Coordinates of C-alpha atoms and ligand atoms in Angstrom, one line a residue:
M102 CA 19.7 8.4 -30.9
P103 CA 15.9 7.2 -31.2
E104 CA 13.4 9.9 -30.9
T105 CA 12.1 10.9 -27.7
Q106 CA 9.5 12.9 -25.6
F107 CA 10.1 13.6 -21.9
T108 CA 6.8 13.2 -19.8
A109 CA 7.8 14.5 -16.3
G110 CA 6.5 12.1 -13.9
L111 CA 6.1 9.5 -16.6
E112 CA 2.4 11.3 -16.7
D113 CA 0.0 9.3 -18.9
V114 CA 2.7 7.2 -20.1
V115 CA 1.5 3.2 -20.7
A116 CA 4.0 1.2 -19.8
V117 CA 3.0 -2.1 -19.4
T118 CA -0.5 -4.0 -20.4
S119 CA -2.3 -5.7 -17.8
D120 CA -5.3 -8.1 -17.3
I121 CA -5.3 -6.5 -13.4
C122 CA -6.4 -3.7 -12.4
F123 CA -7.8 -1.4 -13.8
I124 CA -9.4 2.1 -13.3
D125 CA -11.7 4.7 -15.0
G126 CA -10.1 8.2 -13.0
D127 CA -13.3 10.1 -14.6
E128 CA -15.2 7.8 -13.4
G129 CA -14.5 7.4 -10.2
R130 CA -14.3 3.9 -10.4
L131 CA -11.9 0.9 -9.4
V132 CA -12.1 -2.7 -11.0
Y133 CA -9.9 -5.9 -10.3
R134 CA -10.2 -8.3 -12.9
G135 CA -13.6 -7.4 -14.5
Y136 CA -14.9 -6.4 -10.7
D137 CA -16.0 -3.0 -9.6
I138 CA -15.0 -2.9 -6.1
H139 CA -18.5 -1.3 -5.0
D140 CA -19.2 -5.2 -6.3
L141 CA -17.1 -7.1 -4.5
I142 CA -17.5 -5.3 -0.8
A143 CA -20.9 -5.4 -0.8
G144 CA -21.3 -8.9 -2.2
S145 CA -18.9 -9.5 1.4
C146 CA -16.4 -10.8 -0.8
S147 CA -13.3 -11.7 1.6
F148 CA -9.8 -10.4 0.9
E149 CA -8.6 -13.9 0.6
E150 CA -10.8 -14.2 -2.2
V151 CA -9.8 -11.4 -3.1
V152 CA -6.5 -12.4 -3.8
Y153 CA -6.9 -15.5 -5.4
L154 CA -9.1 -13.3 -8.1
L155 CA -5.6 -10.5 -8.1
W156 CA -3.5 -13.8 -9.3
H157 CA -5.8 -16.2 -11.2
G158 CA -8.4 -13.9 -12.6
E159 CA -11.5 -15.3 -11.3
L160 CA -12.6 -15.3 -7.9
P161 CA -12.5 -19.0 -6.5
T162 CA -15.3 -21.9 -5.5
A163 CA -16.1 -22.8 -2.7
A164 CA -13.3 -25.4 -2.8
E165 CA -10.6 -23.6 -4.8
L166 CA -11.0 -21.2 -1.5
Q167 CA -10.8 -23.5 0.8
T168 CA -7.6 -24.8 -0.4
F169 CA -5.8 -21.4 -1.1
N170 CA -7.3 -20.6 2.4
A171 CA -5.4 -23.8 4.2
S172 CA -2.0 -22.8 1.5
L173 CA -2.2 -19.0 3.3
V174 CA -2.8 -20.2 6.9
S175 CA -0.1 -23.2 6.9
E176 CA 2.6 -20.5 5.7
R177 CA 1.8 -17.5 8.3
A178 CA 4.6 -18.4 10.5
L179 CA 8.3 -16.3 10.4
R180 CA 10.8 -18.3 9.9
A181 CA 13.1 -18.5 12.9
E182 CA 16.3 -16.6 11.1
V183 CA 13.6 -13.9 10.5
L184 CA 12.7 -13.3 13.9
K185 CA 16.7 -13.8 15.0
T186 CA 17.6 -10.8 12.3
L187 CA 14.6 -8.4 14.1
H188 CA 16.2 -8.5 17.8
T189 CA 19.3 -7.3 16.0
L190 CA 17.3 -4.4 14.9
P191 CA 16.7 -1.6 16.8
P192 CA 13.8 -1.2 17.9
T193 CA 13.2 2.8 17.8
G194 CA 14.1 2.1 13.6
N195 CA 11.1 3.6 10.9
A196 CA 8.7 0.5 10.9
M197 CA 8.3 1.0 6.8
E198 CA 12.8 0.0 7.3
L199 CA 12.1 -2.6 9.3
L200 CA 9.8 -4.2 7.4
R201 CA 11.7 -3.5 4.3
T202 CA 14.9 -5.2 5.9
L203 CA 12.3 -8.6 6.6
V204 CA 11.2 -8.7 3.4
S205 CA 14.3 -9.0 1.7
V206 CA 16.3 -11.1 5.0
S207 CA 13.1 -13.6 4.6
G208 CA 14.5 -14.2 0.8
L209 CA 17.8 -15.1 2.0
S210 CA 15.9 -17.9 4.1
D211 CA 13.5 -19.0 2.4
P212 CA 13.2 -23.3 1.1
D213 CA 12.9 -21.6 -2.6
D214 CA 15.3 -19.0 -2.3
A215 CA 18.1 -20.7 -5.1
D216 CA 15.2 -21.4 -7.7
N217 CA 13.5 -18.7 -9.6
S218 CA 11.0 -20.8 -11.6
Y219 CA 7.8 -19.6 -11.7
E220 CA 6.1 -22.2 -9.5
S221 CA 8.6 -21.6 -6.8
S222 CA 7.8 -17.9 -7.5
V223 CA 4.2 -19.3 -6.6
R224 CA 5.1 -20.8 -3.6
K225 CA 7.3 -17.2 -2.2
A226 CA 3.9 -15.4 -3.5
I227 CA 2.1 -17.5 -0.8
R228 CA 4.0 -17.1 1.7
L229 CA 4.4 -13.1 1.7
V230 CA 1.4 -12.6 1.2
A231 CA 0.2 -15.0 4.6
Q232 CA 3.7 -13.8 6.2
L233 CA 3.8 -10.2 6.2
P234 CA 0.8 -9.5 8.6
T235 CA 3.2 -10.8 11.4
M236 CA 6.1 -9.3 10.2
V237 CA 4.0 -6.5 11.5
T238 CA 2.9 -7.3 14.7
A239 CA 6.3 -8.9 15.4
I240 CA 7.9 -5.5 14.3
E241 CA 4.8 -3.2 16.9
R242 CA 5.6 -5.4 19.2
F243 CA 9.5 -5.5 19.3
K244 CA 9.1 -2.0 19.4
N245 CA 7.3 -2.3 22.9
G246 CA 9.6 -5.0 24.6
Q247 CA 7.3 -7.6 23.9
E248 CA 7.2 -10.9 22.6
P249 CA 6.1 -12.2 19.0
I250 CA 2.5 -13.9 19.2
A251 CA 1.7 -16.3 17.4
P252 CA -0.6 -16.3 14.3
R253 CA -4.3 -18.5 15.4
T254 CA -4.6 -20.8 11.9
D255 CA -8.3 -21.0 13.0
L256 CA -9.1 -16.6 12.1
S257 CA -9.3 -14.9 8.9
H258 CA -6.4 -13.1 7.0
A259 CA -7.9 -9.2 9.0
G260 CA -8.3 -10.9 12.4
N261 CA -5.2 -12.9 12.5
F262 CA -3.3 -9.8 12.0
L263 CA -5.4 -8.0 14.8
Y264 CA -5.3 -11.0 17.0
M265 CA -1.0 -10.6 16.8
L266 CA -0.8 -7.2 17.9
S267 CA -2.9 -7.3 20.3
G268 CA -3.7 -11.2 22.1
Q269 CA -7.3 -10.5 21.9
A270 CA -9.5 -11.5 18.6
P271 CA -11.3 -8.5 17.8
D272 CA -14.9 -8.5 16.9
D273 CA -16.9 -8.9 13.8
Y274 CA -17.1 -5.2 13.6
T275 CA -14.0 -4.1 13.2
T276 CA -12.1 -7.2 11.9
R277 CA -15.1 -6.6 8.6
A278 CA -13.9 -3.1 8.8
F279 CA -10.4 -3.8 8.3
E280 CA -11.4 -6.6 6.2
I281 CA -12.6 -3.8 3.8
A282 CA -9.9 -1.7 3.8
L283 CA -7.8 -4.5 2.6
I284 CA -9.7 -5.3 0.3
L285 CA -9.5 -1.5 -1.0
H286 CA -6.1 -1.0 -0.7
A287 CA -5.4 -4.4 -2.6
D288 CA -4.0 -3.2 -5.7
H289 CA -4.1 -0.3 -7.7
E290 CA -3.2 -0.8 -11.6
L291 CA 0.8 0.6 -11.9
N292 CA 1.2 2.8 -8.9
A293 CA 4.2 3.4 -7.6
S294 CA 5.2 0.7 -5.7
T295 CA 4.1 -1.7 -8.7
F296 CA 5.5 0.0 -10.8
S297 CA 8.8 -0.8 -8.8
A298 CA 8.2 -3.9 -8.6
R299 CA 7.8 -5.0 -11.7
V300 CA 10.8 -2.7 -12.8
T301 CA 12.9 -5.4 -10.4
A302 CA 10.9 -8.4 -11.5
A303 CA 11.6 -7.5 -15.6
T304 CA 15.4 -7.7 -14.9
L305 CA 13.8 -11.8 -14.3
S306 CA 15.1 -10.6 -10.5
D307 CA 13.6 -12.9 -7.9
I308 CA 10.4 -12.1 -6.3
Y309 CA 11.5 -10.8 -2.7
S310 CA 13.5 -8.7 -3.8
A311 CA 10.4 -7.2 -6.5
I312 CA 8.8 -6.8 -3.2
T313 CA 11.5 -5.5 -1.4
S314 CA 11.6 -2.3 -3.5
A315 CA 7.9 -1.7 -3.9
V316 CA 8.1 -1.4 -0.1
G317 CA 10.7 1.0 0.2
T318 CA 8.9 2.5 -2.5
L319 CA 5.5 2.7 -1.0
K320 CA 7.2 4.5 2.5
G321 CA 7.6 7.9 1.0
P322 CA 5.1 10.7 1.7
L323 CA 3.8 11.2 -2.0
H324 CA 2.6 7.6 -2.2
G325 CA 1.7 5.2 0.9
G326 CA 3.6 7.4 3.4
A327 CA 1.2 9.6 3.5
N328 CA -1.8 7.8 5.6
E329 CA 0.2 8.7 8.4
Q330 CA 1.6 12.4 7.5
V331 CA -2.3 12.8 7.4
M332 CA -3.2 11.3 10.9
L333 CA 0.3 13.8 12.4
M334 CA -1.7 17.2 10.7
L335 CA -4.9 16.2 12.2
K336 CA -3.3 15.5 15.8
E337 CA -1.1 18.8 15.6
I338 CA -5.1 20.6 14.6
G339 CA -6.3 18.6 17.5
D340 CA -9.7 20.1 17.1
P341 CA -13.2 20.8 15.0
A342 CA -13.3 24.3 15.9
T343 CA -9.8 25.3 14.4
A344 CA -9.6 22.9 11.1
E345 CA -11.0 25.6 8.9
T346 CA -8.9 28.3 9.8
W347 CA -5.8 25.2 10.1
I348 CA -5.7 24.9 6.7
R349 CA -6.7 28.1 5.6
K350 CA -3.3 29.4 6.7
A351 CA -1.8 25.5 5.4
L352 CA -2.8 26.6 2.1
A353 CA -2.7 30.2 2.0
D354 CA 1.6 29.5 2.5
K355 CA 1.5 26.7 -0.1
R356 CA 1.7 24.0 2.4
R357 CA 0.6 20.1 0.0
I358 CA -2.3 18.4 2.2
M359 CA -1.5 15.6 2.9
G360 CA -4.4 12.7 1.6
F361 CA -5.5 14.8 -0.7
G362 CA -5.0 14.6 -5.0
H363 CA -4.2 11.8 -7.3
R364 CA -2.6 11.0 -10.4
V365 CA -5.0 9.0 -11.4
Y366 CA -8.5 10.5 -10.2
H367 CA -9.8 13.6 -11.1
T368 CA -12.7 12.5 -9.1
E369 CA -14.2 10.9 -6.1
D370 CA -11.7 8.3 -5.1
P371 CA -13.8 5.2 -4.9
R372 CA -11.6 3.5 -1.6
A373 CA -12.3 7.4 0.0
T374 CA -16.4 6.4 -0.4
H375 CA -15.4 4.0 2.2
L376 CA -13.1 4.8 4.2
R377 CA -15.2 7.3 5.0
K378 CA -18.1 6.2 6.3
M379 CA -16.5 3.8 8.0
S380 CA -14.0 6.4 9.9
K381 CA -17.3 8.3 10.5
E382 CA -18.3 4.4 12.3
M383 CA -14.9 4.1 13.8
G384 CA -15.3 7.3 15.5
E385 CA -18.8 6.6 16.3
R386 CA -18.2 3.6 18.2
N387 CA -15.2 4.4 20.4
G388 CA -17.5 8.3 21.8
N389 CA -15.1 10.2 19.6
T390 CA -16.1 11.8 15.7
S391 CA -13.4 14.9 16.1
Y392 CA -11.2 13.6 13.8
Y393 CA -14.3 12.5 11.2
E394 CA -14.8 16.3 12.0
M395 CA -11.7 17.6 11.2
S396 CA -11.5 15.8 8.5
Q397 CA -15.2 16.7 6.5
A398 CA -14.0 20.4 7.4
I399 CA -10.7 19.9 5.8
E400 CA -12.5 18.2 3.1
R401 CA -14.8 21.0 2.9
V402 CA -12.3 24.0 1.8
V403 CA -9.4 21.5 0.3
K404 CA -12.4 21.1 -2.9
A405 CA -13.7 24.1 -2.7
D406 CA -10.4 25.8 -3.0
K407 CA -8.6 24.0 -4.6
K408 CA -10.7 20.9 -6.3
L409 CA -8.8 18.3 -4.9
N410 CA -10.6 15.3 -3.3
P411 CA -9.4 13.0 -0.3
N412 CA -7.3 9.9 -2.3
V413 CA -7.5 6.3 -0.2
D414 CA -5.3 8.0 2.4
F415 CA -6.9 10.8 4.2
Y416 CA -9.8 8.9 5.8
S417 CA -7.6 5.9 6.2
A418 CA -5.9 7.7 8.8
S419 CA -8.8 9.0 10.9
M420 CA -10.3 5.4 10.5
Y421 CA -6.9 3.4 12.0
Y422 CA -6.1 5.9 14.6
M423 CA -9.6 5.1 15.7
M424 CA -9.1 1.0 15.4
G425 CA -6.0 1.3 18.0
L426 CA -3.6 1.0 15.5
P427 CA -0.4 3.4 16.3
I428 CA 0.1 5.9 13.5
H429 CA 4.0 4.7 12.2
L430 CA 1.4 1.0 11.3
F431 CA -0.3 2.7 9.3
T432 CA 1.8 2.2 6.0
P433 CA 3.0 -1.0 7.2
V434 CA -0.6 -2.1 7.1
F435 CA -1.2 -0.8 4.1
A436 CA 1.9 -2.7 2.7
I437 CA 0.1 -6.3 4.1
S438 CA -3.0 -5.5 1.7
R439 CA -0.7 -4.1 -1.1
I440 CA 1.2 -7.2 -1.0
S441 CA -1.3 -8.9 -3.1
G442 CA -1.5 -6.9 -5.6
W443 CA 2.4 -6.8 -5.5
T444 CA 2.6 -10.5 -6.8
A445 CA 0.0 -10.3 -8.9
H446 CA 2.3 -8.4 -11.1
V447 CA 5.3 -9.5 -10.2
L448 CA 3.9 -13.1 -11.5
E449 CA 2.5 -10.9 -14.8
Q450 CA 5.6 -9.6 -14.9
Y451 CA 7.0 -13.1 -15.7
R452 CA 4.5 -14.5 -17.8
N453 CA 4.8 -11.8 -20.1
N454 CA 8.3 -10.1 -19.7
R455 CA 10.8 -8.0 -21.4
L456 CA 13.2 -5.3 -19.7
I457 CA 11.5 -2.4 -18.4
R458 CA 14.7 0.1 -19.3
P459 CA 13.3 3.8 -20.6
R460 CA 15.6 6.7 -21.7
A461 CA 16.4 10.1 -19.9
E462 CA 16.7 13.5 -22.1
Y463 CA 19.9 14.2 -21.5
T464 CA 20.3 17.9 -20.0
G465 CA 23.6 18.9 -19.5
I466 CA 26.6 19.2 -21.2
K467 CA 27.1 17.7 -24.2
R468 CA 31.0 17.4 -24.3
R469 CA 34.3 19.7 -23.1
A470 CA 37.8 19.2 -23.4
Y471 CA 39.3 17.1 -20.3
V472 CA 41.4 19.0 -17.9
A473 CA 44.2 17.5 -16.3
L474 CA 44.4 17.0 -12.1
K475 CA 47.1 19.5 -11.8
D476 CA 45.4 22.0 -14.1
R477 CA 42.4 22.4 -12.4
Ligands
ACO709 N1 -2.2 20.1 -2.1 C1 -1.7 21.0 -2.4 N2 -2.1 21.0 -3.8 C2 -1.7 19.9 -4.3 C3 -1.4 18.6 -3.7 C4 -2.2 18.9 -2.2 N3 -2.2 17.7 -2.2 N4 -1.6 17.5 -4.3 C5 -1.2 18.7 -6.1 N5 -1.5 20.1 -5.7 C6 -1.4 21.1 -6.9 C7 0.5 21.2 -6.9 O1 0.7 22.0 -6.0 C8 0.1 21.4 -8.3 O2 0.4 22.7 -8.3 P1 1.0 23.8 -9.3 O3 0.5 23.7 -10.6 O4 0.1 25.4 -9.5 O5 1.9 23.3 -8.8 C9 -1.0 20.9 -8.5 O6 -2.2 19.9 -7.9 C10 -0.5 19.2 -9.6 O7 0.3 19.1 -8.9 P2 1.2 17.5 -9.4 O8 2.6 16.7 -7.6 O9 1.7 18.2 -9.8 O10 1.0 16.3 -9.7 P3 1.2 15.0 -9.4 O11 -0.5 14.1 -9.9 O12 2.5 13.9 -9.9 O13 0.9 14.1 -8.0 C11 0.3 13.5 -6.3 C12 -0.3 13.0 -7.6 C13 1.3 12.9 -5.4 C14 -0.3 12.6 -5.6 C15 -0.4 14.4 -5.2 O14 -1.3 15.0 -5.4 C16 0.4 15.3 -3.7 O15 1.6 15.3 -3.5 N6 -0.5 14.6 -2.7 C17 -0.8 14.3 -1.5 C18 0.2 13.3 -1.4 C19 -0.6 11.9 -0.9 O16 -2.1 12.3 -0.4 N7 -0.4 10.6 -1.8 C20 -1.0 10.0 -1.5 C21 -1.7 9.7 -2.9 S1 -2.5 8.1 -3.1 C22 -1.6 6.6 -2.9 O17 -0.5 7.0 -3.3 C23 -1.7 5.6 -2.1

């Protein structure tokens, strides 16, 4: 038995090496392949460029981007088997569970399903990034008893998602704000869902199995599911005037405040900086800043009393709500962005694989005599 040291929640344990994403938790920096997210956003980088960057390690040239965009656009439509399966599922089901099921079913009908080579996994990764928005919008329309809207080929990844939800092409401000949110959620080093994806890939299982694991992991309220919980909290509070009293009571009752705290950041989460601003702007554009104001009051109290900062899920909640997204789609929307990071990590795992198999510190009874059934 090797010498083992238990670390609860694997805190600060380094489990893989990776060139994809760097987080400086003390400085509050998030870097994709050497590029600070603030610079990518200031430079008007598109989500598609970020996906290319995460996968290939370099920003694309204009010609490379054109080819890459064309490959994504050509894979946007769902296969008939996937849509048929959706219609056999309960429309009242949880949207993340429906998404997890569609990802899994897509693997079965993927033309490369039987081929687990690296090249085939890249083709599947393109389909996954291209089709997750189509799955999420089909799920939403199915829930509302509506037929899915076919993807358009002339809209960006962000714009096409919003179009497929409502049938209306979004305005430029909303498209860019949503695209920035997608860029901010694209990757985050070895977060819980990415770790799940890598553990699955490291058994040399297929990429659809890895992404199915990741979707299931993202759903939890301590991870991506927190954005929906934040909005439910804001709705429960209901009025900026009562937000401070509400949150003080919640803290006194030792409640966990969703959208606050982070395992890695010990300062402002750099994603929250952008999302706070977009939440305010989106509220102003809709003539309703009450959720932004409630969020500000909560942030002031939680920072002062608990020394906890808002994470990516806190201001994205009020931003998405003001965009008109239903609350149950907040976590699926996280997934349509994080699929870029998940696939980048799965491909990196395949390139330099070793089975991920840690140990448990056994705390049970070490040895005892068997007792026959009749004597128990
Ligand atoms: N509200 C109240 N107290 C908190 C919160 C919070 N949101 N977060 C941490 N704490 C407190 C804990 O109660 C604990 O206090 P104690 O030591 O007195 O018991 C201490 O801070 C440490 O908390 P842990 O849960 O051990 O910290 P950990 O690093 O394991 O958890 C996590 C990080 C899960 C993000 C946590 O901060 C949390 O539950 N936040 C709320 C859920 C959330 O927003 N999740 C999204 C994270 S971002 C993402 O995944 C996309």
